[in-house]
Tab-separated table of C-alpha atoms in Angstrom:
chain	number	residue	atom	x	y	z
A	1	UNK	CA	-0.046	0.037	0.027
A	2	UNK	CA	1.640	3.228	-1.056
A	3	UNK	CA	1.406	6.621	0.794
A	4	UNK	CA	-1.419	7.972	-1.433
A	5	UNK	CA	-3.660	5.005	-1.197
A	6	UNK	CA	-2.993	4.564	2.559
A	7	UNK	CA	-4.653	8.067	3.173
A	8	UNK	CA	-7.860	6.836	1.669
A	9	UNK	CA	-10.557	4.564	2.793
A	10	UNK	CA	-12.958	2.470	0.416
A	11	UNK	CA	-15.525	5.309	1.083
A	12	UNK	CA	-13.286	8.235	0.899
A	13	UNK	CA	-10.389	10.000	2.851
A	14	UNK	CA	-9.441	8.249	5.992
A	15	UNK	CA	-9.521	11.386	8.037
A	16	UNK	CA	-13.182	11.819	7.132
A	17	UNK	CA	-14.038	8.196	8.071
A	18	UNK	CA	-14.704	8.940	11.782
A	19	UNK	CA	-14.790	12.118	13.821
A	20	UNK	CA	-11.932	11.139	16.154
A	21	UNK	CA	-9.421	11.057	13.405
A	22	UNK	CA	-9.759	14.661	12.213
A	23	UNK	CA	-10.917	16.368	15.339
A	24	UNK	CA	-8.174	14.848	17.494
A	25	UNK	CA	-5.451	16.031	15.063
A	26	UNK	CA	-7.024	19.435	14.892
A	27	UNK	CA	-7.389	19.657	18.756
A	28	UNK	CA	-3.672	19.019	19.107
A	29	UNK	CA	-2.520	21.283	16.337
A	30	UNK	CA	-4.540	24.113	17.513
A	31	UNK	CA	-3.637	23.708	21.151
A	32	UNK	CA	-0.024	23.818	20.247
A	33	UNK	CA	-0.287	26.713	17.796
A	34	UNK	CA	-2.490	28.778	19.994
A	35	UNK	CA	-0.215	28.674	23.008
A	36	UNK	CA	2.858	29.257	21.007
A	37	UNK	CA	1.266	32.281	19.363
A	38	UNK	CA	0.106	33.475	22.833
A	39	UNK	CA	3.574	33.296	24.238
A	40	UNK	CA	4.989	34.902	21.154
A	41	UNK	CA	2.512	37.740	21.574
A	42	UNK	CA	3.274	38.117	25.365
A	43	UNK	CA	7.107	37.967	25.220
A	44	UNK	CA	8.074	38.510	21.737
A	45	UNK	CA	5.623	41.116	20.564
A	46	UNK	CA	3.944	39.004	17.817
A	47	UNK	CA	1.194	41.252	16.380
A	48	UNK	CA	-2.198	39.623	16.471
A	49	UNK	CA	-5.011	41.243	14.365
A	50	UNK	CA	-7.466	41.063	17.355
A	51	UNK	CA	-10.581	43.220	17.952
A	52	UNK	CA	-10.859	41.982	21.536
A	53	UNK	CA	-8.884	41.931	24.739
A	54	UNK	CA	-5.858	39.557	24.013
A	55	UNK	CA	-6.230	37.986	27.433
A	56	UNK	CA	-9.879	37.110	26.851
A	57	UNK	CA	-8.999	35.949	23.291
A	58	UNK	CA	-6.679	33.523	24.704
A	59	UNK	CA	-9.167	32.133	27.167
A	60	UNK	CA	-11.922	32.003	24.559
A	61	UNK	CA	-9.944	30.017	22.122
A	62	UNK	CA	-8.695	27.395	24.660
A	63	UNK	CA	-12.376	27.109	26.037
A	64	UNK	CA	-14.399	27.483	22.737
A	65	UNK	CA	-11.700	26.433	20.221
A	66	UNK	CA	-9.598	23.686	21.494
A	67	UNK	CA	-11.996	22.108	23.985
A	68	UNK	CA	-15.042	21.757	21.605
A	69	UNK	CA	-12.788	20.065	19.014
A	70	UNK	CA	-11.705	17.576	21.477
A	71	UNK	CA	-15.396	17.044	22.733
A	72	UNK	CA	-16.590	16.478	19.103
A	73	UNK	CA	-13.832	13.984	18.460
A	74	UNK	CA	-14.775	11.890	21.482
A	75	UNK	CA	-18.640	12.613	21.618
A	76	UNK	CA	-19.193	11.930	17.845
A	77	UNK	CA	-17.167	8.620	18.300
A	78	UNK	CA	-18.514	7.432	21.601
A	79	UNK	CA	-22.204	7.790	20.646
A	80	UNK	CA	-21.870	5.208	17.814
A	81	UNK	CA	-20.954	2.655	20.572
A	82	UNK	CA	-23.880	3.952	22.728
A	83	UNK	CA	-26.455	3.674	19.959
A	84	UNK	CA	-25.177	1.468	17.209
A	85	UNK	CA	-25.487	4.392	14.767
A	86	UNK	CA	-23.298	4.934	11.797
A	87	UNK	CA	-20.628	7.475	12.238
A	88	UNK	CA	-20.770	11.013	10.871
A	89	UNK	CA	-18.326	10.876	7.944
A	90	UNK	CA	-17.555	12.194	4.586
A	91	UNK	CA	-19.148	15.321	3.552
A	92	UNK	CA	-21.286	15.789	6.717
A	93	UNK	CA	-18.113	15.529	8.909
A	94	UNK	CA	-16.117	17.866	6.612
A	95	UNK	CA	-18.971	20.366	6.904
A	96	UNK	CA	-18.740	20.259	10.721
A	97	UNK	CA	-14.986	20.702	10.554
A	98	UNK	CA	-15.219	23.597	8.260
A	99	UNK	CA	-17.820	25.183	10.627
A	100	UNK	CA	-15.181	24.877	13.460
A	101	UNK	CA	-12.458	26.104	11.313
A	102	UNK	CA	-14.494	29.171	10.284
A	103	UNK	CA	-14.987	30.082	13.983
A	104	UNK	CA	-11.234	29.992	14.637
A	105	UNK	CA	-10.467	32.135	11.602
A	106	UNK	CA	-13.036	34.675	12.563
A	107	UNK	CA	-11.578	34.869	16.222
A	108	UNK	CA	-8.039	35.204	14.747
A	109	UNK	CA	-9.088	38.107	12.388
A	110	UNK	CA	-11.459	39.692	14.830
A	111	UNK	CA	-9.560	43.027	14.453
A	112	UNK	CA	-10.678	43.063	10.788
A	113	UNK	CA	-14.196	41.903	11.078
A	114	UNK	CA	-17.261	43.354	12.787
A	115	UNK	CA	-17.596	41.791	16.251
A	116	UNK	CA	-21.239	40.675	15.558
A	117	UNK	CA	-19.934	38.836	12.417
A	118	UNK	CA	-17.218	37.168	14.421
A	119	UNK	CA	-19.869	36.217	17.170
A	120	UNK	CA	-22.220	34.809	14.568
A	121	UNK	CA	-19.645	32.628	12.907
A	122	UNK	CA	-17.981	31.387	16.110
A	123	UNK	CA	-21.390	30.577	17.852
A	124	UNK	CA	-22.399	28.214	14.995
A	125	UNK	CA	-20.367	25.122	15.756
A	126	UNK	CA	-21.592	23.988	19.247
A	127	UNK	CA	-25.240	24.207	18.291
A	128	UNK	CA	-24.741	22.407	15.108
A	129	UNK	CA	-22.895	19.624	16.946
A	130	UNK	CA	-25.537	19.639	19.777
A	131	UNK	CA	-28.422	19.262	17.206
A	132	UNK	CA	-26.694	16.494	15.370
A	133	UNK	CA	-25.957	14.594	18.693
A	134	UNK	CA	-29.575	15.134	19.899
A	135	UNK	CA	-31.039	13.774	16.621
A	136	UNK	CA	-28.900	10.584	16.771
A	137	UNK	CA	-29.667	10.040	20.428
A	138	UNK	CA	-33.444	10.572	20.013
A	139	UNK	CA	-33.708	8.389	16.979
A	140	UNK	CA	-31.996	5.495	18.899
A	141	UNK	CA	-33.905	6.120	22.132
A	142	UNK	CA	-30.709	6.722	23.948
A	143	UNK	CA	-32.269	9.364	26.408
A	144	UNK	CA	-29.605	9.011	29.098
A	145	UNK	CA	-27.050	10.738	27.249
A	146	UNK	CA	-29.112	13.790	26.322
A	147	UNK	CA	-27.574	15.452	29.400
A	148	UNK	CA	-24.610	15.911	27.255
A	149	UNK	CA	-26.598	17.800	24.630
A	150	UNK	CA	-27.912	20.100	27.442
A	151	UNK	CA	-24.419	20.806	28.565
A	152	UNK	CA	-23.419	21.666	25.108
A	153	UNK	CA	-26.315	24.072	24.836
A	154	UNK	CA	-25.459	25.701	27.962
A	155	UNK	CA	-21.855	26.055	26.731
A	156	UNK	CA	-23.215	27.855	23.724
A	157	UNK	CA	-24.849	30.318	26.064
A	158	UNK	CA	-21.538	30.804	27.942
A	159	UNK	CA	-19.940	31.493	24.551
A	160	UNK	CA	-22.541	33.994	23.839
A	161	UNK	CA	-21.914	35.714	27.177
A	162	UNK	CA	-18.302	35.854	26.489
A	163	UNK	CA	-18.957	37.536	23.113
A	164	UNK	CA	-21.254	40.112	24.653
A	165	UNK	CA	-18.764	40.780	27.319
A	166	UNK	CA	-16.009	41.655	24.777
A	167	UNK	CA	-17.859	44.890	24.110
A	168	UNK	CA	-19.797	45.276	27.240
A	169	UNK	CA	-17.667	46.097	30.410
A	170	UNK	CA	-20.622	45.461	32.732
A	171	UNK	CA	-20.304	41.717	31.848
A	172	UNK	CA	-16.685	41.603	33.077
A	173	UNK	CA	-15.063	41.833	29.572
A	174	UNK	CA	-16.212	38.190	29.095
A	175	UNK	CA	-15.077	36.932	32.519
A	176	UNK	CA	-18.663	35.606	33.344
A	177	UNK	CA	-18.873	33.518	30.357
A	178	UNK	CA	-15.305	32.233	30.863
A	179	UNK	CA	-16.083	31.124	34.364
A	180	UNK	CA	-19.362	29.446	33.305
A	181	UNK	CA	-17.650	27.753	30.353
A	182	UNK	CA	-15.081	26.219	32.640
A	183	UNK	CA	-17.801	25.115	35.010
A	184	UNK	CA	-19.615	23.412	32.244
A	185	UNK	CA	-16.374	21.785	30.797
A	186	UNK	CA	-15.573	20.605	34.256
A	187	UNK	CA	-19.081	19.015	34.566
A	188	UNK	CA	-18.640	17.306	31.124
A	189	UNK	CA	-15.297	15.960	32.342
A	190	UNK	CA	-16.989	14.613	35.527
A	191	UNK	CA	-19.646	12.796	33.498
A	192	UNK	CA	-17.382	11.445	30.661
A	193	UNK	CA	-14.323	10.699	32.899
A	194	UNK	CA	-16.821	9.169	35.559
A	195	UNK	CA	-17.898	6.703	32.860
A	196	UNK	CA	-14.702	5.741	31.043
A	197	UNK	CA	-12.160	5.825	33.867
A	198	UNK	CA	-13.697	3.149	36.256
A	199	UNK	CA	-14.871	1.044	33.276
A	200	UNK	CA	-11.372	0.997	31.643
A	201	UNK	CA	-9.849	0.376	34.945
A	202	UNK	CA	-11.984	-2.643	35.866
A	203	UNK	CA	-11.550	-3.988	32.192
A	204	UNK	CA	-7.830	-3.843	32.449
A	205	UNK	CA	-7.833	-5.616	35.957
A	206	UNK	CA	-10.002	-8.435	34.331
A	207	UNK	CA	-7.554	-8.748	31.414
A	208	UNK	CA	-4.565	-8.917	33.950
A	209	UNK	CA	-6.356	-11.851	35.648
A	210	UNK	CA	-7.193	-9.662	38.755
A	211	UNK	CA	-10.469	-8.829	40.517
A	212	UNK	CA	-12.296	-6.056	38.534
A	213	UNK	CA	-14.813	-5.752	41.392
A	214	UNK	CA	-11.959	-3.785	43.364
A	215	UNK	CA	-13.120	-0.813	41.178
A	216	UNK	CA	-16.294	0.329	43.057
A	217	UNK	CA	-18.961	2.148	41.194
A	218	UNK	CA	-22.055	3.770	42.562
A	219	UNK	CA	-24.751	5.265	40.646
A	220	UNK	CA	-25.733	7.411	43.756
A	221	UNK	CA	-22.134	8.680	43.952
A	222	UNK	CA	-22.131	9.403	40.202
A	223	UNK	CA	-25.263	11.387	40.445
A	224	UNK	CA	-23.858	13.277	43.530
A	225	UNK	CA	-20.675	14.088	41.657
A	226	UNK	CA	-22.774	15.392	38.762
A	227	UNK	CA	-25.181	17.565	40.795
A	228	UNK	CA	-22.389	18.832	42.967
A	229	UNK	CA	-20.950	20.330	39.760
A	230	UNK	CA	-24.231	21.638	38.369
A	231	UNK	CA	-24.970	23.366	41.741
A	232	UNK	CA	-21.908	25.546	41.167
A	233	UNK	CA	-23.352	27.094	37.919
A	234	UNK	CA	-26.075	29.356	39.417
A	235	UNK	CA	-23.836	30.498	42.197
A	236	UNK	CA	-21.083	31.432	39.702
A	237	UNK	CA	-23.728	32.993	37.537
A	238	UNK	CA	-24.747	35.282	40.512
A	239	UNK	CA	-21.082	35.857	41.142
A	240	UNK	CA	-21.138	38.123	44.312
A	241	UNK	CA	-21.258	35.275	46.750
A	242	UNK	CA	-17.598	34.036	47.287
A	243	UNK	CA	-18.259	32.250	50.456
A	244	UNK	CA	-21.235	30.224	49.069
A	245	UNK	CA	-19.107	29.518	45.846
A	246	UNK	CA	-16.248	28.372	48.096
A	247	UNK	CA	-18.684	26.002	50.117
A	248	UNK	CA	-20.068	24.503	46.939
A	249	UNK	CA	-16.691	23.996	45.377
A	250	UNK	CA	-15.512	22.253	48.577
A	251	UNK	CA	-18.465	20.014	48.673
A	252	UNK	CA	-17.980	19.044	44.975
A	253	UNK	CA	-14.291	18.286	45.641
A	254	UNK	CA	-15.173	16.040	48.551
A	255	UNK	CA	-17.768	14.103	46.351
A	256	UNK	CA	-15.474	13.828	43.323
A	257	UNK	CA	-12.422	12.865	45.539
A	258	UNK	CA	-14.497	10.168	47.264
A	259	UNK	CA	-15.638	8.801	43.899
A	260	UNK	CA	-12.162	8.965	42.500
A	261	UNK	CA	-10.708	6.906	45.543
A	262	UNK	CA	-13.430	4.256	45.028
A	263	UNK	CA	-12.021	3.619	41.494
A	264	UNK	CA	-8.807	2.439	43.048
A	265	UNK	CA	-6.571	3.925	40.381
A	266	UNK	CA	-3.337	2.844	41.995
A	267	UNK	CA	-4.241	-0.829	41.046
A	268	UNK	CA	-3.655	-0.020	37.479
A	269	UNK	CA	-0.327	2.078	38.173
A	270	UNK	CA	1.421	-0.217	35.640
A	271	UNK	CA	-0.763	0.962	32.647
A	272	UNK	CA	-0.226	4.595	31.425
A	273	UNK	CA	-3.338	4.570	29.350
A	274	UNK	CA	-5.331	4.072	32.636
A	275	UNK	CA	-3.433	5.990	35.300
A	276	UNK	CA	-3.366	9.112	33.011
A	277	UNK	CA	-7.178	9.202	33.278
A	278	UNK	CA	-7.161	8.891	37.035
A	279	UNK	CA	-4.519	11.739	37.033
A	280	UNK	CA	-6.756	13.943	35.188
A	281	UNK	CA	-9.626	13.218	37.499
A	282	UNK	CA	-7.580	14.080	40.461
A	283	UNK	CA	-6.705	17.493	38.731
A	284	UNK	CA	-10.481	18.184	38.933
A	285	UNK	CA	-10.505	17.608	42.670
A	286	UNK	CA	-7.487	19.845	43.072
A	287	UNK	CA	-8.960	22.469	41.026
A	288	UNK	CA	-12.166	22.442	43.011
A	289	UNK	CA	-10.176	22.611	46.259
A	290	UNK	CA	-8.341	25.577	44.968
A	291	UNK	CA	-11.581	27.343	44.038
A	292	UNK	CA	-12.876	26.658	47.593
A	293	UNK	CA	-9.718	28.238	49.131
A	294	UNK	CA	-9.784	31.272	46.723
A	295	UNK	CA	-11.816	33.699	48.875
A	296	UNK	CA	-10.035	32.522	52.200
A	297	UNK	CA	-6.542	32.733	50.989
A	298	UNK	CA	-7.063	35.835	48.734
A	299	UNK	CA	-5.943	33.680	45.654
A	300	UNK	CA	-6.251	34.772	42.138
A	301	UNK	CA	-9.026	33.040	40.285
A	302	UNK	CA	-6.386	32.248	37.801
A	303	UNK	CA	-5.163	29.579	40.103
A	304	UNK	CA	-8.087	27.205	39.993
A	305	UNK	CA	-8.922	28.184	36.505
A	306	UNK	CA	-5.632	26.929	35.219
A	307	UNK	CA	-5.798	23.932	37.355
A	308	UNK	CA	-9.027	23.073	35.873
A	309	UNK	CA	-8.182	24.096	32.255
A	310	UNK	CA	-4.518	23.459	31.764
A	311	UNK	CA	-4.385	20.736	34.342
A	312	UNK	CA	-7.497	18.758	34.204
A	313	UNK	CA	-8.563	19.606	30.753
A	314	UNK	CA	-5.114	19.219	28.980
A	315	UNK	CA	-4.469	16.007	30.868
A	316	UNK	CA	-7.978	14.406	30.243
A	317	UNK	CA	-7.948	15.384	26.609
A	318	UNK	CA	-4.649	13.838	25.842
A	319	UNK	CA	-5.486	10.795	28.035
A	320	UNK	CA	-8.603	10.212	25.894
A	321	UNK	CA	-7.079	10.991	22.677
A	322	UNK	CA	-4.056	8.749	23.089
A	323	UNK	CA	-6.365	5.752	24.188
A	324	UNK	CA	-9.162	6.178	21.556
A	325	UNK	CA	-6.731	6.657	18.742
A	326	UNK	CA	-5.244	3.135	19.100
A	327	UNK	CA	-8.485	1.509	20.381
A	328	UNK	CA	-10.613	2.659	17.404
A	329	UNK	CA	-8.047	1.797	14.718
A	330	UNK	CA	-7.754	-1.679	15.473
A	331	UNK	CA	-4.360	-1.564	17.100
A	332	UNK	CA	-3.090	-3.088	20.372
A	333	UNK	CA	-4.331	-1.186	23.442
A	334	UNK	CA	-0.952	0.294	24.538
A	335	UNK	CA	0.887	3.420	24.562
A	336	UNK	CA	3.188	3.810	21.525
A	337	UNK	CA	6.936	4.178	21.880
A	338	UNK	CA	7.883	7.528	23.329
A	339	UNK	CA	4.164	8.664	23.812
A	340	UNK	CA	4.705	8.439	27.585
A	341	UNK	CA	6.520	11.890	27.099
A	342	UNK	CA	3.191	13.355	26.158
A	343	UNK	CA	1.864	12.732	29.545
A	344	UNK	CA	4.913	13.890	31.261
A	345	UNK	CA	4.961	17.102	29.185
A	346	UNK	CA	1.200	17.970	29.775
A	347	UNK	CA	1.471	17.130	33.490
A	348	UNK	CA	4.429	19.434	33.740
A	349	UNK	CA	2.634	22.227	31.801
A	350	UNK	CA	-0.378	22.077	34.033
A	351	UNK	CA	1.627	22.060	37.264
A	352	UNK	CA	4.003	24.861	36.349
A	353	UNK	CA	1.091	26.933	35.007
A	354	UNK	CA	-0.774	26.691	38.363
A	355	UNK	CA	2.593	27.713	40.100
A	356	UNK	CA	2.871	30.748	37.750
A	357	UNK	CA	-0.520	31.690	39.060
A	358	UNK	CA	0.449	31.103	42.515
A	359	UNK	CA	3.672	33.126	42.624
A	360	UNK	CA	3.565	36.112	40.388
A	361	UNK	CA	7.175	36.761	40.831
A	362	UNK	CA	7.908	33.492	38.911
A	363	UNK	CA	5.408	34.235	36.212
A	364	UNK	CA	7.809	34.917	33.360
A	365	UNK	CA	9.979	31.791	33.702
A	366	UNK	CA	7.137	29.699	34.810
A	367	UNK	CA	4.879	30.733	31.982
A	368	UNK	CA	7.658	29.965	29.559
A	369	UNK	CA	8.209	26.566	30.873
A	370	UNK	CA	4.556	25.751	30.961
A	371	UNK	CA	3.975	26.972	27.374
A	372	UNK	CA	6.947	24.931	26.038
A	373	UNK	CA	5.780	21.787	27.781
A	374	UNK	CA	2.305	22.167	26.617
A	375	UNK	CA	3.359	22.705	23.019
A	376	UNK	CA	5.616	19.728	23.253
A	377	UNK	CA	2.868	17.504	24.560
A	378	UNK	CA	0.427	18.374	21.662
A	379	UNK	CA	3.036	18.457	18.966
A	380	UNK	CA	4.328	14.893	20.149
A	381	UNK	CA	0.726	13.793	19.944
A	382	UNK	CA	0.574	14.975	16.346
A	383	UNK	CA	4.044	13.442	15.383
A	384	UNK	CA	3.375	9.976	17.062
A	385	UNK	CA	-0.466	9.784	16.141
A	386	UNK	CA	-0.541	11.122	12.783
A	387	UNK	CA	0.506	7.770	11.117
A	388	UNK	CA	-2.216	6.079	13.115
A	389	UNK	CA	-4.988	8.446	12.652
A	390	UNK	CA	-4.509	9.215	8.917
A	391	UNK	CA	-4.323	5.552	7.800
A	392	UNK	CA	-6.971	2.778	7.651
A	393	UNK	CA	-7.655	0.488	10.601
A	394	UNK	CA	-4.993	-2.100	11.344
A	395	UNK	CA	-7.604	-4.865	11.458
A	396	UNK	CA	-9.105	-3.930	7.984
A	397	UNK	CA	-12.462	-3.048	9.468
A	398	UNK	CA	-14.141	0.136	8.311
A	399	UNK	CA	-13.700	3.441	10.224
């Protein structure tokens, strides 16, 4: 099979055969490029044609550029397993990719376009994805997962708030939308991570000839973890109640920490594809604890926000992408050679970024180290996984 034919499937280009292939590569490329450009702007004076505050632009593109691409890659793939539906592929998938790309282009060129047009283009992706997911779930009677559609719809609202805030100081320059978006993404991580992490851990223990019942799952605890996150949303929306926010965040940290402990992640410490998921979920607990401590220790909100975004978000995205990329392409369920450095780099990036927020005096060197580690993590994913994602399944099956 030559290089040209290897990039095509019987029904078209391999990258359009399943959503995870293209969206995972786009996620990694955009994550690396965005942070590299941001650091070049901060420390090197790189001109960016922006019509909005650069700090808010940077936050927006991580929350509404990178994160939704990763969510699309996972959700559009996973729901085929949940429902038995055929995957979105070919022209339909390409249309969704182009919609996401148009939003990114509009945000990068926001200094040359009317802000209402930038908002209209950027706001289109999440509703389009939510509508498609809802249609598939409803058609197959999979009502349980409609909660994910609701979260995507609310995320669209947070994006709208952020766009409105760009030109309306009374909305905090987009900060309200940013906080709500991070809350919603954290809730999505609690739901998705709460399903795959214990399931994958139990399966791995079973394959190792060990007792999978060591991983303890509780529907009541899952519901408590979810609702503890949801309860934070209206409190953050009201905003002027830091003590109440602190108490809600502390409760959510305790519930999610209890659930994480019940999954017995240390039992799978020998398998990187498993322990990285537990590490990501632990980041959520840490971020919630930091949020709870913010009003009492006079911490900058940047501390918990980067723990949740760069720490939990970055780690879970790469943990999921590295696993799905091999599992859904018919390859052995193991981490490719050198890919462990992806995990080391993203963990370093999150930890050092939180340190930079904690200790402003170290901001310059810490931000530099964090950015370099972040870029390395996502570029390594592209380099190692491009041959996997751009070629047909190893077992010859479609997809």
